[in-house]
Coordinates of C-alpha atoms and ligand atoms in Angstrom, one line a residue:
Chain A
M13 CA 3.9 -13.5 7.5
T14 CA 2.8 -10.2 6.5
L15 CA 1.4 -8.7 3.2
Y16 CA 4.9 -7.1 2.4
R17 CA 5.4 -7.6 -1.5
K18 CA 2.3 -10.2 -1.4
A19 CA 0.3 -8.6 -4.1
A20 CA 1.1 -6.1 -6.9
I21 CA -1.4 -3.4 -8.4
V22 CA -1.1 -4.0 -12.3
G23 CA -4.0 -1.9 -13.5
V24 CA -5.2 1.6 -12.7
A25 CA -7.8 3.8 -14.4
E26 CA -10.6 6.2 -14.5
S27 CA -13.8 6.1 -16.4
D28 CA -14.0 7.5 -19.7
E29 CA -15.5 10.9 -18.8
I30 CA -14.6 12.4 -15.3
G31 CA -15.9 15.8 -13.9
V32 CA -19.7 16.8 -14.8
V33 CA -21.0 13.4 -16.4
P34 CA -24.7 14.2 -16.6
D35 CA -25.8 11.0 -19.0
K36 CA -24.4 8.3 -17.5
S37 CA -25.3 6.2 -14.5
A38 CA -22.8 5.5 -11.4
L39 CA -23.1 1.9 -12.6
Q40 CA -21.7 2.8 -15.7
L41 CA -18.8 4.4 -14.4
H42 CA -18.0 1.6 -12.5
A43 CA -17.9 -0.6 -15.6
E44 CA -15.9 1.9 -17.9
A45 CA -13.4 2.1 -15.3
A46 CA -13.1 -1.5 -14.7
R47 CA -12.8 -1.9 -18.3
N48 CA -10.0 0.6 -18.7
A49 CA -8.2 -1.2 -15.4
L50 CA -8.4 -4.3 -17.0
E51 CA -7.2 -3.1 -20.6
D52 CA -4.4 -1.0 -18.4
A53 CA -3.3 -4.2 -16.6
G54 CA -3.6 -6.5 -19.7
I55 CA -5.9 -8.8 -18.3
D56 CA -9.3 -10.4 -19.4
K57 CA -12.5 -9.8 -17.4
S58 CA -13.1 -13.5 -17.4
E59 CA -9.9 -13.8 -14.9
V60 CA -11.4 -12.0 -12.6
D61 CA -12.2 -13.6 -9.3
A62 CA -12.7 -11.5 -6.7
I63 CA -14.7 -8.0 -6.5
F64 CA -14.7 -5.4 -3.9
T65 CA -16.7 -1.8 -3.9
A66 CA -18.5 0.6 -1.8
G67 CA -20.9 3.8 -2.3
L68 CA -23.9 2.1 -3.9
G69 CA -26.0 1.9 -0.8
I70 CA -27.0 -2.1 -0.8
M71 CA -25.2 -5.1 -1.1
D72 CA -22.3 -3.3 -3.3
S73 CA -19.9 -6.2 -4.4
V74 CA -23.0 -8.0 -5.2
L75 CA -24.4 -5.5 -7.5
I76 CA -21.4 -4.9 -9.3
A77 CA -20.4 -8.2 -9.9
E78 CA -23.8 -8.8 -11.6
Y79 CA -23.6 -5.7 -13.4
L80 CA -20.0 -6.7 -15.0
G81 CA -20.8 -10.4 -15.4
I82 CA -18.6 -11.6 -12.6
T83 CA -19.3 -14.6 -10.4
P84 CA -16.4 -14.2 -7.5
R85 CA -14.9 -16.5 -5.0
Y86 CA -14.0 -13.6 -2.8
S87 CA -16.4 -10.6 -2.4
D88 CA -16.0 -7.3 -0.2
S89 CA -18.0 -4.2 0.3
T90 CA -16.3 -2.9 3.0
Q91 CA -17.6 1.1 3.4
V92 CA -15.7 3.1 5.7
G93 CA -16.4 6.2 3.7
G94 CA -14.0 7.5 1.1
A95 CA -11.1 5.3 2.5
S96 CA -12.8 2.0 1.4
F97 CA -10.5 1.5 -1.8
E98 CA -7.5 1.8 0.5
F99 CA -9.2 -0.9 2.8
H100 CA -10.2 -3.2 -0.1
V101 CA -6.4 -3.1 -1.3
Q102 CA -5.4 -4.3 2.1
H103 CA -8.1 -6.9 2.1
A104 CA -7.3 -7.7 -1.6
A105 CA -3.6 -8.5 -0.7
A106 CA -4.8 -10.6 2.4
A107 CA -7.0 -12.8 0.3
I108 CA -4.5 -13.1 -2.7
A109 CA -1.9 -14.1 0.0
A110 CA -4.2 -16.6 1.7
G111 CA -4.6 -18.2 -1.7
I112 CA -8.5 -17.5 -1.7
C113 CA -8.2 -15.5 -5.1
N114 CA -5.4 -14.5 -7.8
V115 CA -7.3 -11.4 -9.7
A116 CA -9.0 -8.8 -7.8
L117 CA -10.7 -5.8 -9.3
I118 CA -12.0 -2.9 -7.0
T119 CA -14.3 -0.6 -8.6
H120 CA -15.8 3.0 -7.9
G121 CA -18.3 5.3 -9.6
Q122 CA -20.5 8.0 -8.3
V123 CA -22.6 10.7 -10.2
N124 CA -22.7 13.1 -7.0
Y125 CA -22.6 16.4 -8.9
S126 CA -25.2 15.3 -11.5
D127 CA -27.4 13.7 -8.9
R128 CA -27.8 17.3 -7.2
Q129 CA -29.6 18.0 -10.3
R130 CA -32.1 15.3 -10.3
P131 CA -35.0 15.6 -7.7
W132 CA -35.6 11.9 -7.9
R133 CA -32.2 10.9 -7.0
R134 CA -31.6 13.3 -4.0
T135 CA -32.0 11.3 -0.5
R136 CA -32.7 12.6 2.9
R137 CA -29.5 13.5 5.0
W138 CA -28.3 10.3 6.4
T139 CA -28.5 11.5 10.1
Y140 CA -32.6 11.3 9.4
A141 CA -32.3 8.1 7.4
D142 CA -32.9 6.0 10.4
P143 CA -34.4 7.7 13.5
W144 CA -32.8 5.1 15.8
L145 CA -29.1 5.8 15.1
P146 CA -27.4 7.5 17.5
A147 CA -26.7 10.5 15.0
S148 CA -30.3 11.1 14.5
Q149 CA -30.7 11.4 18.4
F150 CA -27.7 13.4 19.5
E151 CA -26.2 15.0 16.2
G152 CA -28.7 15.8 13.7
P153 CA -31.4 17.6 15.6
H154 CA -28.7 20.1 16.3
G155 CA -28.0 21.0 12.7
A156 CA -25.0 19.4 11.8
G157 CA -23.9 16.1 10.2
T158 CA -22.8 16.9 6.7
A159 CA -18.8 16.7 6.1
P160 CA -18.0 20.2 6.3
S161 CA -20.2 21.3 9.2
V162 CA -18.3 18.7 11.2
Y163 CA -14.9 18.9 9.8
A164 CA -14.7 22.7 10.4
M165 CA -15.2 21.6 14.4
A166 CA -12.5 19.4 14.1
A167 CA -10.1 22.4 12.2
M168 CA -11.5 24.9 14.7
R169 CA -10.4 23.0 18.0
H170 CA -6.8 22.1 15.9
M171 CA -6.4 26.1 15.5
Y172 CA -7.4 26.5 19.1
Q173 CA -5.0 23.9 20.4
Y174 CA -1.9 24.4 18.2
G175 CA -2.3 28.0 16.4
T176 CA -3.2 26.8 12.9
T177 CA -4.2 29.8 10.7
Q178 CA -6.7 29.8 8.0
E179 CA -3.7 30.9 5.7
Q180 CA -1.9 27.7 6.6
L181 CA -5.1 26.1 5.5
A182 CA -5.1 28.1 2.1
E183 CA -1.5 27.4 1.5
I184 CA -2.9 23.4 0.8
A185 CA -5.5 24.7 -1.6
V186 CA -3.2 26.9 -3.4
A187 CA -0.5 24.1 -3.6
T188 CA -3.1 21.4 -4.8
R189 CA -4.1 24.2 -7.5
K190 CA -0.8 24.0 -8.9
W191 CA -0.8 20.6 -9.2
A192 CA -4.2 20.6 -10.9
Q193 CA -3.0 23.1 -13.6
L194 CA -0.6 20.1 -14.7
N195 CA -3.4 17.8 -14.9
P196 CA -5.7 17.8 -18.1
K197 CA -8.2 15.8 -16.5
A198 CA -8.3 18.0 -13.5
L199 CA -11.6 20.1 -13.3
M200 CA -10.5 23.1 -11.6
R201 CA -7.1 24.6 -13.4
D202 CA -7.8 28.3 -13.2
P203 CA -4.9 29.9 -11.1
L204 CA -5.8 30.4 -7.5
T205 CA -4.0 32.5 -4.9
I206 CA -4.3 32.5 -0.8
E207 CA -6.2 35.6 -1.0
D208 CA -8.6 33.8 -3.4
V209 CA -9.1 31.4 -0.9
L210 CA -9.5 33.7 2.4
N211 CA -11.9 35.8 0.3
S212 CA -14.2 33.1 -0.8
P213 CA -17.2 32.6 1.1
Y214 CA -17.7 30.4 4.3
I215 CA -19.0 27.2 4.0
A216 CA -18.5 26.5 8.0
Y217 CA -16.5 29.0 9.7
P218 CA -13.3 28.5 9.6
L219 CA -13.7 26.8 6.4
H220 CA -13.9 28.8 3.1
L221 CA -15.6 27.2 0.0
Y222 CA -11.7 26.6 -1.5
D223 CA -10.8 24.7 1.8
C224 CA -13.4 22.0 0.6
C225 CA -13.2 19.4 -2.1
L226 CA -15.2 19.6 -5.0
V227 CA -18.4 17.4 -6.0
T228 CA -17.9 16.0 -9.3
D229 CA -19.3 12.6 -11.2
A230 CA -16.3 10.1 -11.8
G231 CA -15.6 6.3 -11.6
G232 CA -12.2 4.5 -11.1
A233 CA -11.0 1.1 -10.8
C234 CA -7.7 -0.8 -9.7
V235 CA -6.6 -4.2 -10.6
V236 CA -4.6 -6.3 -7.8
V237 CA -3.1 -9.6 -8.5
S238 CA -0.6 -12.0 -7.0
P239 CA 3.1 -11.8 -7.7
E240 CA 3.1 -14.8 -10.0
R241 CA 0.2 -13.0 -12.2
A242 CA 2.0 -9.7 -11.9
R243 CA 5.1 -10.9 -14.0
D244 CA 2.8 -11.3 -16.8
C245 CA 1.2 -7.9 -17.2
R246 CA 1.2 -5.4 -19.8
K247 CA 3.0 -2.8 -17.4
P248 CA 5.5 -3.2 -14.5
P249 CA 3.9 -4.2 -11.1
V250 CA 3.5 -1.8 -8.2
W251 CA 4.3 -3.6 -5.3
L252 CA 2.3 -3.6 -2.0
L253 CA 5.1 -2.5 0.5
G254 CA 2.9 -2.2 3.6
A255 CA -0.7 -1.5 4.7
G256 CA -2.5 -0.3 8.0
E257 CA -6.2 0.5 8.6
S258 CA -8.4 1.9 11.4
H259 CA -11.4 3.7 12.4
T260 CA -12.4 5.3 15.7
H261 CA -15.6 6.8 15.7
I262 CA -18.5 7.3 13.2
S263 CA -19.8 11.0 15.1
I264 CA -17.7 13.7 16.2
Y265 CA -19.1 13.2 19.8
S266 CA -17.6 10.0 20.1
M267 CA -13.9 11.0 18.4
P268 CA -11.0 10.3 21.0
D269 CA -9.4 13.5 20.2
L270 CA -10.5 16.0 17.6
T271 CA -7.0 16.9 16.4
K272 CA -6.1 13.4 15.9
T273 CA -7.3 11.0 12.9
P274 CA -7.2 7.1 12.7
A275 CA -4.2 7.7 10.6
E276 CA -2.3 7.7 13.8
I277 CA -3.0 4.3 14.4
A278 CA -2.6 2.7 10.5
A279 CA 0.4 4.6 9.5
P280 CA 2.7 2.6 12.1
L281 CA 0.9 -0.6 10.8
A282 CA 2.1 0.1 7.3
Y283 CA 5.4 1.9 7.9
K284 CA 6.0 -1.4 10.1
M285 CA 5.0 -3.9 7.5
A286 CA 7.0 -1.9 4.4
G287 CA 10.3 -1.4 6.9
L288 CA 10.4 1.9 5.7
G289 CA 9.5 5.6 7.7
P290 CA 7.9 8.7 6.5
Q291 CA 11.5 10.0 5.5
D292 CA 11.4 7.3 3.1
M293 CA 8.4 8.5 0.8
D294 CA 9.2 9.9 -2.6
V295 CA 5.5 11.0 -3.2
V296 CA 2.5 11.4 -1.3
E297 CA -1.3 11.1 -1.7
I298 CA -3.6 12.1 1.3
Y299 CA -7.4 12.3 1.0
D300 CA -8.0 16.1 0.8
S301 CA -11.5 15.9 1.5
F302 CA -10.7 19.6 3.1
T303 CA -7.6 21.5 3.2
Y304 CA -7.4 20.5 7.2
T305 CA -7.8 16.7 6.4
V306 CA -4.3 17.2 4.7
L307 CA -2.9 19.3 7.4
V308 CA -3.9 17.0 10.2
C309 CA -2.8 13.8 8.2
L310 CA 0.8 15.1 7.7
E311 CA 1.0 14.9 11.4
D312 CA -0.4 11.7 12.0
L313 CA 1.5 10.2 9.3
G314 CA 4.9 11.3 11.3
F315 CA 5.9 13.9 8.5
C316 CA 5.9 16.4 11.3
K317 CA 5.4 16.7 14.9
K318 CA 1.6 17.0 16.1
G319 CA 0.8 20.6 15.9
E320 CA 3.2 21.6 13.1
G321 CA 1.3 20.6 10.2
G322 CA 0.6 24.4 9.8
A323 CA 4.2 25.3 9.5
F324 CA 5.2 22.1 7.5
V325 CA 2.7 23.3 4.7
S326 CA 3.7 27.1 4.7
G327 CA 5.7 28.6 1.6
Q328 CA 3.9 26.4 -0.7
R329 CA 6.4 23.3 0.3
T330 CA 4.1 20.9 -1.1
A331 CA 3.3 22.6 -4.8
P332 CA 5.2 21.6 -7.8
G333 CA 8.7 22.4 -7.2
G334 CA 8.4 22.4 -3.5
D335 CA 10.5 19.8 -1.6
F336 CA 7.4 17.6 -0.5
P337 CA 5.6 16.7 -3.7
L338 CA 2.0 16.1 -2.2
N339 CA -1.4 15.5 -4.1
T340 CA 0.1 15.5 -7.3
S341 CA -3.3 14.8 -9.2
G342 CA -4.9 18.2 -8.0
G343 CA -6.6 16.4 -5.2
G344 CA -10.5 16.2 -4.5
L345 CA -9.8 20.1 -4.2
S346 CA -9.4 20.6 -8.0
Y347 CA -8.9 17.5 -9.5
T348 CA -11.9 15.6 -8.9
H349 CA -14.2 14.4 -6.1
P350 CA -16.9 12.6 -6.7
G351 CA -18.0 11.9 -3.0
M352 CA -15.5 9.2 -2.2
F353 CA -11.9 9.9 -3.4
G354 CA -9.8 6.9 -2.0
M355 CA -9.7 5.1 -5.3
F356 CA -8.1 8.3 -7.0
L357 CA -5.3 8.3 -4.9
I358 CA -4.5 4.9 -5.7
I359 CA -4.5 5.7 -9.5
E360 CA -2.2 8.8 -9.0
A361 CA 0.3 6.9 -6.9
V362 CA 0.4 4.0 -9.6
R363 CA 1.0 6.5 -12.2
Q364 CA 3.7 8.3 -10.4
L365 CA 5.5 5.2 -9.7
R366 CA 5.2 4.2 -13.4
G367 CA 6.5 7.7 -14.4
E368 CA 3.4 8.4 -16.3
C369 CA 2.4 11.8 -15.1
G370 CA 3.9 13.8 -17.9
P371 CA 4.6 17.4 -16.6
R372 CA 3.6 16.7 -12.9
Q373 CA 5.7 13.5 -12.8
V374 CA 8.0 13.1 -9.8
P375 CA 11.1 12.7 -11.2
G376 CA 12.5 8.6 -9.9
A377 CA 9.5 8.3 -7.3
K378 CA 10.3 4.8 -6.5
T379 CA 7.9 4.8 -3.2
A380 CA 4.4 6.3 -2.7
L381 CA 2.4 6.9 0.6
I382 CA -1.3 7.0 0.3
C383 CA -3.8 7.8 3.1
G384 CA -7.2 7.7 2.5
V385 CA -9.3 9.1 5.1
G386 CA -13.3 8.6 5.3
G387 CA -16.4 9.8 7.1
V388 CA -15.7 12.3 9.8
L389 CA -12.0 11.8 10.1
S390 CA -13.5 8.5 11.2
S391 CA -11.2 5.7 9.2
A392 CA -8.0 5.9 7.7
G393 CA -6.4 3.5 5.3
V394 CA -2.6 3.8 4.8
L395 CA -1.2 2.0 1.7
I396 CA 2.9 2.1 1.2
L397 CA 3.9 1.5 -2.7
G398 CA 6.6 0.6 -4.4
R399 CA 8.1 -0.3 -7.8
D400 CA 11.0 -2.4 -8.7
Chain B
M30 CA -50.9 13.2 17.4
T31 CA -49.1 15.6 19.6
Q32 CA -48.3 19.3 19.1
K33 CA -45.1 20.1 17.1
R34 CA -43.2 23.4 18.3
T35 CA -40.8 23.4 16.0
N36 CA -40.2 22.8 12.2
K37 CA -37.4 20.4 12.7
T38 CA -37.7 16.8 12.6
V39 CA -38.4 15.6 16.3
P40 CA -36.0 12.7 17.4
I41 CA -37.6 9.6 18.2
P42 CA -35.9 8.5 21.4
M43 CA -34.5 4.9 21.2
P44 CA -35.5 2.7 23.8
E45 CA -31.9 2.6 25.7
A46 CA -31.7 6.5 25.3
R47 CA -35.2 6.8 27.0
P48 CA -34.1 7.7 30.6
F49 CA -32.3 10.5 28.8
W50 CA -35.2 11.9 26.9
E51 CA -37.4 11.6 29.9
G52 CA -35.0 13.5 31.9
C53 CA -35.1 16.0 29.3
K54 CA -39.1 16.6 29.9
K55 CA -38.1 17.2 33.6
R56 CA -35.3 19.9 32.7
Q57 CA -32.9 17.2 34.0
L58 CA -29.7 16.5 32.0
L59 CA -29.5 12.7 32.9
L60 CA -26.0 10.9 31.8
P61 CA -25.5 7.2 31.7
Y62 CA -22.9 6.4 34.3
C63 CA -20.7 2.7 34.9
P64 CA -20.6 2.1 38.7
H65 CA -17.6 -0.5 37.5
C66 CA -15.6 2.4 35.9
Q67 CA -16.8 4.9 38.1
D68 CA -17.2 7.4 35.0
Y69 CA -19.8 8.6 32.8
F70 CA -20.0 7.9 29.1
W71 CA -21.5 9.0 26.0
Y72 CA -24.0 8.3 24.2
P73 CA -26.6 6.0 26.1
R74 CA -26.1 2.5 25.6
P75 CA -27.5 -0.6 27.9
F76 CA -24.0 -1.0 28.6
C77 CA -20.7 0.5 29.5
P78 CA -18.8 0.9 26.1
R79 CA -15.4 0.6 28.0
C80 CA -16.0 -2.6 30.0
F81 CA -19.0 -3.9 28.5
R82 CA -20.7 -4.7 31.9
W83 CA -24.6 -4.2 31.4
Q84 CA -25.2 -2.4 34.8
V85 CA -25.7 1.4 34.1
E86 CA -26.8 4.1 36.3
W87 CA -28.6 7.2 35.3
R88 CA -27.1 10.4 37.1
Q89 CA -28.1 13.8 37.1
A90 CA -25.3 16.0 35.5
S91 CA -24.8 19.9 36.4
G92 CA -25.6 21.0 33.1
R93 CA -22.5 23.0 33.1
G94 CA -19.1 22.8 31.0
T95 CA -17.1 24.5 28.8
L96 CA -17.1 25.0 24.9
Y97 CA -14.7 22.1 23.6
T98 CA -15.2 23.4 19.7
Y99 CA -17.5 25.0 17.4
A100 CA -18.4 26.0 14.2
I101 CA -20.3 28.7 12.3
Q102 CA -22.8 26.9 10.0
Y103 CA -23.3 28.8 6.7
R104 CA -24.7 26.1 4.7
A105 CA -28.3 24.5 6.1
L106 CA -27.9 21.0 7.1
N107 CA -31.6 20.5 5.2
P108 CA -34.1 22.8 4.1
E109 CA -35.5 22.8 7.9
W110 CA -32.5 24.6 8.9
A111 CA -32.6 27.2 5.9
E112 CA -33.9 30.0 8.0
D113 CA -31.6 29.6 10.6
V114 CA -28.4 30.1 9.0
P115 CA -25.6 31.1 10.3
Y116 CA -26.1 29.1 13.0
V117 CA -23.4 27.9 15.6
T118 CA -22.8 23.9 16.3
A119 CA -20.5 23.1 18.9
V120 CA -19.2 20.6 21.3
V121 CA -19.1 20.9 24.6
E122 CA -17.4 19.1 27.5
L123 CA -19.4 18.6 30.5
E124 CA -18.3 19.0 34.1
E125 CA -18.6 15.1 34.2
G126 CA -16.0 14.8 31.8
V127 CA -18.1 13.8 28.3
R128 CA -18.6 15.7 25.2
L129 CA -21.8 16.4 23.8
F130 CA -22.9 17.7 20.3
T131 CA -25.0 20.7 20.5
L132 CA -26.5 24.1 19.0
L133 CA -25.0 26.7 20.6
V134 CA -27.9 29.0 21.5
D135 CA -28.1 32.7 22.6
C136 CA -24.9 33.6 21.1
E137 CA -24.1 35.7 18.4
P138 CA -22.7 33.9 15.2
Q139 CA -19.4 35.9 15.4
P140 CA -15.8 34.3 16.1
D141 CA -15.1 37.1 18.3
K142 CA -18.3 36.2 20.6
I143 CA -17.2 32.8 21.1
R144 CA -14.3 31.3 22.7
I145 CA -13.4 27.7 22.9
G146 CA -13.0 27.0 26.6
M147 CA -15.5 29.6 27.6
P148 CA -18.1 28.1 30.2
V149 CA -21.3 26.9 28.7
E150 CA -24.9 25.8 30.3
V151 CA -27.4 23.4 29.6
V152 CA -30.9 25.0 28.5
F153 CA -33.9 22.9 27.4
E154 CA -35.8 23.2 24.3
D155 CA -39.3 22.0 23.8
L156 CA -39.8 20.4 20.3
S157 CA -43.1 18.8 20.8
E158 CA -45.1 17.8 23.8
E159 CA -43.4 14.7 23.9
V160 CA -39.7 15.5 23.0
T161 CA -37.5 17.8 25.0
I162 CA -33.9 18.8 23.6
P163 CA -30.7 20.0 25.4
R164 CA -29.0 22.8 24.1
F165 CA -26.3 25.0 25.3
R166 CA -25.7 28.8 25.7
P167 CA -22.6 30.8 27.3
V168 CA -22.9 31.6 30.8
R169 CA -23.5 35.2 31.0
E170 CA -21.7 35.7 34.6
E171 CA -18.6 35.1 32.5
K172 CA -18.6 39.2 31.5
R173 CA -18.2 40.4 35.1
Ligands
LIG505 ZN1 -17.5 0.4 32.7

């Protein structure tokens, strides 16, 4: 048995506000998104029997279940960074297929932008959170550990090994901005050129400011149900056709190959389950924590050969009107990125498959690939979705 | 209370990594080695993460290697690093085959002064009377 068509996503939503939301807690954003996603599905909260979430720091699913007033029979706080929600979808489908639960609610909410303005919410860098962690011994004392500090080192190795250029990375930022201009919910909608990206200040060389995702406030949620329950929802089901997940390291010094991500492991699992390949995908949503994340994942997902990601994205191929619709919401680079973007990949893919995306709609999209990436290229969760 | 010689947080050695930190105090770079796999591994654990045998030897490394990758950091990790930006963080590949994360010192933070593959060598910095940390710097002879 596989999870092919064993579960469907029937509800997706953001919180009422996203972007800069200074006057709401992360918990409220979870709850708003949960209410909106359940309404999107036409399912009452009382039907929810499984809860999945991550990112709150302690006993995540227990906290959210209490806050929402849910007593689940299946509970999962899998925390693998920004890809957690892709992992949650596969776990929910497995639990549904095993008959343990019927209606799974996956929620997200973070206020990382506004937390920067709140001294009492600021926490110390995680590398120093516990001195007896390997990263506190072998990485933090050398002045790095934040996402940009480390992604820059992976990008640098790719540039060295394959001749990838900063201009090629900028192509991704520019194409993604063009999609954001078509999304009224996107935070950054001003025109952006390759020169603008290359002239923006360095955060960590070789990555410029516009190679890096936003930091925003936002919540998101999705509802995953059994095929039987999916028949009786407000909107047509979006089926889980394939799923795969893996992780290889938590710190960059343990990364087996700096030019490869665990998507290289997860993608074949998802393709095999779906009985589809990269050539069959109509729309692709890849976690764009950084432009480099997208470039390297395009290779690991099999859309081009290893080392050819730079050439693949050249000439605005992934922009609206190009032949490879990618990150159609405007992504973490221009739409929203509250800290963990994985939920928003799912929301956009489902909306594309339902044909709800207005000016940014990919015409006739029937299949979508989602690639969540967490940590420092640590984890990858790949989902392949399709409609009837 | 021992004298701190840095404004940075000083690591508190994990028990399984104590031979490494003790070595650093003596200006020796000691690496964990698995006699069964006949290979080094990184980072220190009381077992080999490949074969899971709980038999680890500590061997002195040459302290030489090559630059595997780097980044020039323009944003400080935390306020302790504010006055250091821009600084260069790196992964070095040691002659023994393992990759260490490090601060690249004695090196201008300029892309044209840094080359992936260039030879690097260990230097030791005393963070306190009790803790010494290995950093790496470009090997100067390279310019000949
Ligand atoms: Zn071994």
